């Protein structure tokens, strides 16, 4: 059974960019609901208990899944992974804003500089029609960082065989609507300041090393086990 991960900070820790009420509802209601639905859907399958990233791989590789069940599993396992990564991608602690050298250099190569990454990432976020997620991924084929958008609760690990996410931004309205209403741009400008570059740097090192960023049942990062194949 998957469990709601404990947040690595308090509900009000990301104020003023993200208000306490939004964080509390997002975590205890939305994320919890996805986990409950995932646990329920898994009862009719024979999947072993595993980390959520490996579960996404298993779902992708199961060719004879009933279409409706596949959709339910994709949606809820994707949601669980997406939100767990999202929580890990934010922090208000100045100590977590430091980007490590390998990620810094790769961003320079693939985007030019930090400002261009910010502009392109937020541009993609603004371009999402309806609800979805914006990702920074590592492309294991050409060994580059790329921006990638998914809709609903799709996850790059489900959609692609060679894209491995290291940064996630939730563009569902429940992520910002209580405070920002329809003003997505203001939410995004604040959200970008919250990025936990220290964690994203660790995630980058993992995916370059042939692993996927994966999470244990309690939401902690699984640093050792999940290979990309
Ligand atoms: Mn959400």
mmCIF file of C-alpha atoms and ligand atoms in Angstrom:
data_model
loop_
_atom_site.group_PDB
_atom_site.id
_atom_site.type_symbol
_atom_site.label_atom_id
_atom_site.label_comp_id
_atom_site.label_asym_id
_atom_site.label_seq_id
_atom_site.Cartn_x
_atom_site.Cartn_y
_atom_site.Cartn_z
ATOM 1 C CA UNK A 1 0.000 0.000 0.000
ATOM 2 C CA UNK A 2 1.279 3.417 -0.928
ATOM 3 C CA UNK A 3 1.176 6.083 1.761
ATOM 4 C CA UNK A 4 0.958 9.840 1.726
ATOM 5 C CA UNK A 5 4.555 11.039 2.045
ATOM 6 C CA UNK A 6 5.431 13.414 4.837
ATOM 7 C CA UNK A 7 6.298 16.815 3.424
ATOM 8 C CA UNK A 8 9.936 17.832 3.914
ATOM 9 C CA UNK A 9 8.702 21.182 5.356
ATOM 10 C CA UNK A 10 5.682 22.677 7.128
ATOM 11 C CA UNK A 11 2.540 23.685 5.267
ATOM 12 C CA UNK A 12 3.314 27.378 5.754
ATOM 13 C CA UNK A 13 7.022 27.046 4.891
ATOM 14 C CA UNK A 14 6.587 28.148 1.277
ATOM 15 C CA UNK A 15 4.719 31.365 2.108
ATOM 16 C CA UNK A 16 4.294 33.846 0.555
ATOM 17 C CA UNK A 17 4.786 32.148 -2.816
ATOM 18 C CA UNK A 18 2.468 29.269 -1.927
ATOM 19 C CA UNK A 19 -0.005 29.777 0.907
ATOM 20 C CA UNK A 20 -0.511 27.342 3.773
ATOM 21 C CA UNK A 21 -4.115 26.529 2.860
ATOM 22 C CA UNK A 22 -3.196 25.567 -0.706
ATOM 23 C CA UNK A 23 -0.368 23.345 0.502
ATOM 24 C CA UNK A 24 -2.516 21.650 3.137
ATOM 25 C CA UNK A 25 -5.387 20.896 0.746
ATOM 26 C CA UNK A 26 -3.069 19.921 -2.110
ATOM 27 C CA UNK A 27 -1.220 17.440 0.098
ATOM 28 C CA UNK A 28 -3.900 16.029 2.424
ATOM 29 C CA UNK A 29 -6.849 16.028 -0.001
ATOM 30 C CA UNK A 30 -5.615 15.869 -3.594
ATOM 31 C CA UNK A 31 -2.470 13.784 -3.188
ATOM 32 C CA UNK A 32 -4.189 11.533 -0.640
ATOM 33 C CA UNK A 33 -7.097 10.925 -3.008
ATOM 34 C CA UNK A 34 -4.757 9.841 -5.821
ATOM 35 C CA UNK A 35 -3.009 7.422 -3.463
ATOM 36 C CA UNK A 36 -6.311 5.959 -2.239
ATOM 37 C CA UNK A 37 -7.468 5.479 -5.825
ATOM 38 C CA UNK A 38 -4.128 3.896 -6.769
ATOM 39 C CA UNK A 39 -4.235 1.458 -3.844
ATOM 40 C CA UNK A 40 -7.801 0.509 -4.782
ATOM 41 C CA UNK A 41 -6.973 -0.022 -8.452
ATOM 42 C CA UNK A 42 -3.961 -2.175 -7.579
ATOM 43 C CA UNK A 43 -6.204 -4.675 -5.772
ATOM 44 C CA UNK A 44 -7.299 -6.075 -9.132
ATOM 45 C CA UNK A 45 -3.716 -6.514 -10.394
ATOM 46 C CA UNK A 46 -0.857 -8.866 -9.584
ATOM 47 C CA UNK A 47 1.864 -6.214 -9.413
ATOM 48 C CA UNK A 48 4.363 -6.715 -6.608
ATOM 49 C CA UNK A 49 4.795 -4.092 -3.919
ATOM 50 C CA UNK A 50 7.358 -1.767 -5.417
ATOM 51 C CA UNK A 51 8.525 1.812 -5.598
ATOM 52 C CA UNK A 52 6.233 4.094 -7.565
ATOM 53 C CA UNK A 53 8.757 4.743 -10.355
ATOM 54 C CA UNK A 54 9.175 1.020 -10.983
ATOM 55 C CA UNK A 55 5.401 0.621 -10.855
ATOM 56 C CA UNK A 56 5.123 3.152 -13.704
ATOM 57 C CA UNK A 57 7.583 1.039 -15.688
ATOM 58 C CA UNK A 58 5.613 -2.135 -14.973
ATOM 59 C CA UNK A 59 2.360 -0.532 -16.111
ATOM 60 C CA UNK A 60 4.041 0.692 -19.288
ATOM 61 C CA UNK A 61 5.410 -2.778 -20.064
ATOM 62 C CA UNK A 62 2.181 -4.699 -19.415
ATOM 63 C CA UNK A 63 0.700 -5.108 -22.870
ATOM 64 C CA UNK A 64 -2.525 -6.923 -21.963
ATOM 65 C CA UNK A 65 -3.986 -4.450 -19.463
ATOM 66 C CA UNK A 66 -7.656 -3.622 -19.810
ATOM 67 C CA UNK A 67 -7.833 -0.095 -21.252
ATOM 68 C CA UNK A 68 -9.923 1.314 -18.445
ATOM 69 C CA UNK A 69 -7.654 -0.160 -15.772
ATOM 70 C CA UNK A 70 -4.573 1.124 -17.602
ATOM 71 C CA UNK A 71 -6.040 4.622 -17.633
ATOM 72 C CA UNK A 72 -6.853 4.485 -13.919
ATOM 73 C CA UNK A 73 -3.389 3.157 -13.062
ATOM 74 C CA UNK A 74 -1.593 5.652 -15.316
ATOM 75 C CA UNK A 75 -3.547 8.524 -13.834
ATOM 76 C CA UNK A 76 -3.171 7.639 -10.175
ATOM 77 C CA UNK A 77 0.333 6.159 -10.179
ATOM 78 C CA UNK A 78 1.399 9.130 -12.297
ATOM 79 C CA UNK A 79 -0.250 11.509 -9.831
ATOM 80 C CA UNK A 80 1.478 9.881 -6.901
ATOM 81 C CA UNK A 81 4.899 10.056 -8.532
ATOM 82 C CA UNK A 82 4.336 13.568 -9.893
ATOM 83 C CA UNK A 83 3.269 15.031 -6.569
ATOM 84 C CA UNK A 84 5.999 13.281 -4.586
ATOM 85 C CA UNK A 85 8.616 14.717 -6.921
ATOM 86 C CA UNK A 86 6.915 18.132 -6.843
ATOM 87 C CA UNK A 87 7.187 18.345 -3.031
ATOM 88 C CA UNK A 88 10.878 17.476 -3.264
ATOM 89 C CA UNK A 89 11.464 20.170 -5.893
ATOM 90 C CA UNK A 90 10.521 23.061 -3.589
ATOM 91 C CA UNK A 91 12.082 24.674 -0.539
ATOM 92 C CA UNK A 92 12.283 28.089 1.047
ATOM 93 C CA UNK A 93 15.675 27.351 2.638
ATOM 94 C CA UNK A 94 18.503 29.421 1.128
ATOM 95 C CA UNK A 95 20.815 26.426 1.620
ATOM 96 C CA UNK A 96 18.738 24.454 -0.898
ATOM 97 C CA UNK A 97 19.141 26.994 -3.699
ATOM 98 C CA UNK A 98 22.704 26.016 -4.526
ATOM 99 C CA UNK A 99 23.031 24.159 -7.789
ATOM 100 C CA UNK A 100 25.833 21.640 -8.018
ATOM 101 C CA UNK A 101 28.452 21.888 -10.761
ATOM 102 C CA UNK A 102 27.432 18.965 -13.052
ATOM 103 C CA UNK A 103 23.851 20.219 -13.400
ATOM 104 C CA UNK A 104 25.010 23.812 -13.709
ATOM 105 C CA UNK A 105 27.362 22.922 -16.570
ATOM 106 C CA UNK A 106 24.756 20.806 -18.369
ATOM 107 C CA UNK A 107 22.200 23.634 -18.217
ATOM 108 C CA UNK A 108 24.833 25.938 -19.682
ATOM 109 C CA UNK A 109 25.392 23.540 -22.567
ATOM 110 C CA UNK A 110 21.746 22.819 -23.322
ATOM 111 C CA UNK A 111 20.042 26.139 -22.569
ATOM 112 C CA UNK A 112 22.778 28.775 -22.684
ATOM 113 C CA UNK A 113 22.453 29.995 -19.108
ATOM 114 C CA UNK A 114 20.172 30.027 -16.054
ATOM 115 C CA UNK A 115 18.114 32.950 -17.310
ATOM 116 C CA UNK A 116 17.360 31.198 -20.570
ATOM 117 C CA UNK A 117 16.358 28.041 -18.753
ATOM 118 C CA UNK A 118 13.987 30.078 -16.578
ATOM 119 C CA UNK A 119 12.487 31.859 -19.559
ATOM 120 C CA UNK A 120 11.985 28.662 -21.556
ATOM 121 C CA UNK A 121 10.683 26.629 -18.619
ATOM 122 C CA UNK A 122 8.140 29.263 -17.618
ATOM 123 C CA UNK A 123 7.215 29.820 -21.261
ATOM 124 C CA UNK A 124 6.335 26.133 -21.558
ATOM 125 C CA UNK A 125 4.330 26.338 -18.317
ATOM 126 C CA UNK A 126 2.333 29.276 -19.645
ATOM 127 C CA UNK A 127 1.738 27.378 -22.878
ATOM 128 C CA UNK A 128 0.034 24.429 -21.191
ATOM 129 C CA UNK A 129 -3.599 24.439 -22.261
ATOM 130 C CA UNK A 130 -5.781 23.162 -19.466
ATOM 131 C CA UNK A 131 -4.167 20.976 -16.844
ATOM 132 C CA UNK A 132 -0.813 19.249 -16.838
ATOM 133 C CA UNK A 133 2.776 19.214 -15.682
ATOM 134 C CA UNK A 134 5.966 20.856 -16.847
ATOM 135 C CA UNK A 135 9.160 18.857 -16.522
ATOM 136 C CA UNK A 136 12.882 19.222 -16.883
ATOM 137 C CA UNK A 137 14.075 15.810 -18.056
ATOM 138 C CA UNK A 138 17.305 14.100 -18.962
ATOM 139 C CA UNK A 139 17.246 12.528 -22.416
ATOM 140 C CA UNK A 140 19.375 9.389 -22.112
ATOM 141 C CA UNK A 141 19.654 8.987 -25.912
ATOM 142 C CA UNK A 142 21.440 12.234 -26.687
ATOM 143 C CA UNK A 143 22.485 12.940 -23.081
ATOM 144 C CA UNK A 144 20.863 16.364 -22.959
ATOM 145 C CA UNK A 145 18.454 18.166 -20.678
ATOM 146 C CA UNK A 146 15.097 18.869 -22.303
ATOM 147 C CA UNK A 147 11.807 20.479 -21.375
ATOM 148 C CA UNK A 148 8.795 18.222 -21.616
ATOM 149 C CA UNK A 149 5.086 18.797 -20.999
ATOM 150 C CA UNK A 150 2.549 16.181 -19.973
ATOM 151 C CA UNK A 151 -1.211 16.535 -19.703
ATOM 152 C CA UNK A 152 -3.595 15.306 -17.002
ATOM 153 C CA UNK A 153 -1.368 13.252 -14.669
ATOM 154 C CA UNK A 154 0.843 11.655 -17.296
ATOM 155 C CA UNK A 155 4.450 11.121 -16.332
ATOM 156 C CA UNK A 156 7.498 11.148 -18.635
ATOM 157 C CA UNK A 157 8.388 7.629 -17.478
ATOM 158 C CA UNK A 158 5.065 6.389 -18.885
ATOM 159 C CA UNK A 159 5.147 8.466 -22.050
ATOM 160 C CA UNK A 160 8.759 7.922 -23.116
ATOM 161 C CA UNK A 161 11.520 5.335 -22.796
ATOM 162 C CA UNK A 162 14.388 7.808 -22.786
ATOM 163 C CA UNK A 163 13.155 10.792 -20.722
ATOM 164 C CA UNK A 164 13.895 10.864 -17.003
ATOM 165 C CA UNK A 165 12.390 13.672 -14.914
ATOM 166 C CA UNK A 166 14.445 15.742 -12.469
ATOM 167 C CA UNK A 167 12.164 18.769 -11.933
ATOM 168 C CA UNK A 168 8.357 18.911 -11.818
ATOM 169 C CA UNK A 169 5.908 21.815 -11.792
ATOM 170 C CA UNK A 170 2.203 21.166 -11.141
ATOM 171 C CA UNK A 171 0.008 23.243 -13.465
ATOM 172 C CA UNK A 172 -3.332 22.029 -12.202
ATOM 173 C CA UNK A 173 -5.373 24.946 -10.896
ATOM 174 C CA UNK A 174 -5.550 23.346 -7.442
ATOM 175 C CA UNK A 175 -1.822 24.148 -7.144
ATOM 176 C CA UNK A 176 -2.455 27.891 -7.066
ATOM 177 C CA UNK A 177 -6.099 28.871 -7.542
ATOM 178 C CA UNK A 178 -6.970 29.708 -3.903
ATOM 179 C CA UNK A 179 -4.372 32.466 -3.763
ATOM 180 C CA UNK A 180 -3.798 33.443 -7.370
ATOM 181 C CA UNK A 181 -7.161 32.657 -8.981
ATOM 182 C CA UNK A 182 -6.573 32.703 -12.725
ATOM 183 C CA UNK A 183 -3.237 34.516 -12.435
ATOM 184 C CA UNK A 184 -0.966 31.645 -13.355
ATOM 185 C CA UNK A 185 1.936 33.947 -14.264
ATOM 186 C CA UNK A 186 2.251 35.346 -10.722
ATOM 187 C CA UNK A 187 2.150 31.851 -9.258
ATOM 188 C CA UNK A 188 4.905 30.734 -11.621
ATOM 189 C CA UNK A 189 7.168 33.709 -10.933
ATOM 190 C CA UNK A 190 6.991 32.884 -7.214
ATOM 191 C CA UNK A 191 7.199 29.142 -7.717
ATOM 192 C CA UNK A 192 10.428 29.398 -9.690
ATOM 193 C CA UNK A 193 12.059 31.101 -6.693
ATOM 194 C CA UNK A 194 11.163 28.070 -4.557
ATOM 195 C CA UNK A 195 12.986 25.487 -6.661
ATOM 196 C CA UNK A 196 15.173 23.256 -4.526
ATOM 197 C CA UNK A 197 18.182 23.198 -6.836
ATOM 198 C CA UNK A 198 20.137 21.088 -4.390
ATOM 199 C CA UNK A 199 17.617 18.250 -4.772
ATOM 200 C CA UNK A 200 17.335 18.760 -8.531
ATOM 201 C CA UNK A 201 21.144 18.498 -8.706
ATOM 202 C CA UNK A 202 21.025 15.188 -6.827
ATOM 203 C CA UNK A 203 18.270 13.988 -9.175
ATOM 204 C CA UNK A 204 20.401 14.958 -12.163
ATOM 205 C CA UNK A 205 23.342 12.943 -10.840
ATOM 206 C CA UNK A 206 21.041 9.934 -10.390
ATOM 207 C CA UNK A 207 19.641 9.949 -13.928
ATOM 208 C CA UNK A 208 23.063 10.494 -15.517
ATOM 209 C CA UNK A 209 24.181 7.484 -13.500
ATOM 210 C CA UNK A 210 21.533 5.257 -15.144
ATOM 211 C CA UNK A 211 18.961 5.375 -12.341
ATOM 212 C CA UNK A 212 15.501 6.874 -12.234
ATOM 213 C CA UNK A 213 14.498 9.267 -9.490
ATOM 214 C CA UNK A 214 12.211 7.041 -7.497
ATOM 215 C CA UNK A 215 10.413 7.155 -4.186
ATOM 216 C CA UNK A 216 9.870 4.663 -1.384
ATOM 217 C CA UNK A 217 6.445 3.906 0.023
ATOM 218 C CA UNK A 218 6.879 6.663 2.600
ATOM 219 C CA UNK A 219 7.831 9.184 -0.121
ATOM 220 C CA UNK A 220 11.539 9.292 0.684
ATOM 221 C CA UNK A 221 13.887 9.335 -2.300
ATOM 222 C CA UNK A 222 15.077 5.854 -3.245
ATOM 223 C CA UNK A 223 18.732 6.558 -3.888
ATOM 224 C CA UNK A 224 19.992 3.150 -4.873
ATOM 225 C CA UNK A 225 17.773 0.679 -6.612
ATOM 226 C CA UNK A 226 15.737 1.834 -9.589
ATOM 227 C CA UNK A 227 17.584 1.380 -12.865
ATOM 228 C CA UNK A 228 16.401 2.997 -16.092
ATOM 229 C CA UNK A 229 15.869 -0.353 -17.864
HETATM 230 MN MN1 LIG B 1 -1.588 18.650 -7.883
#
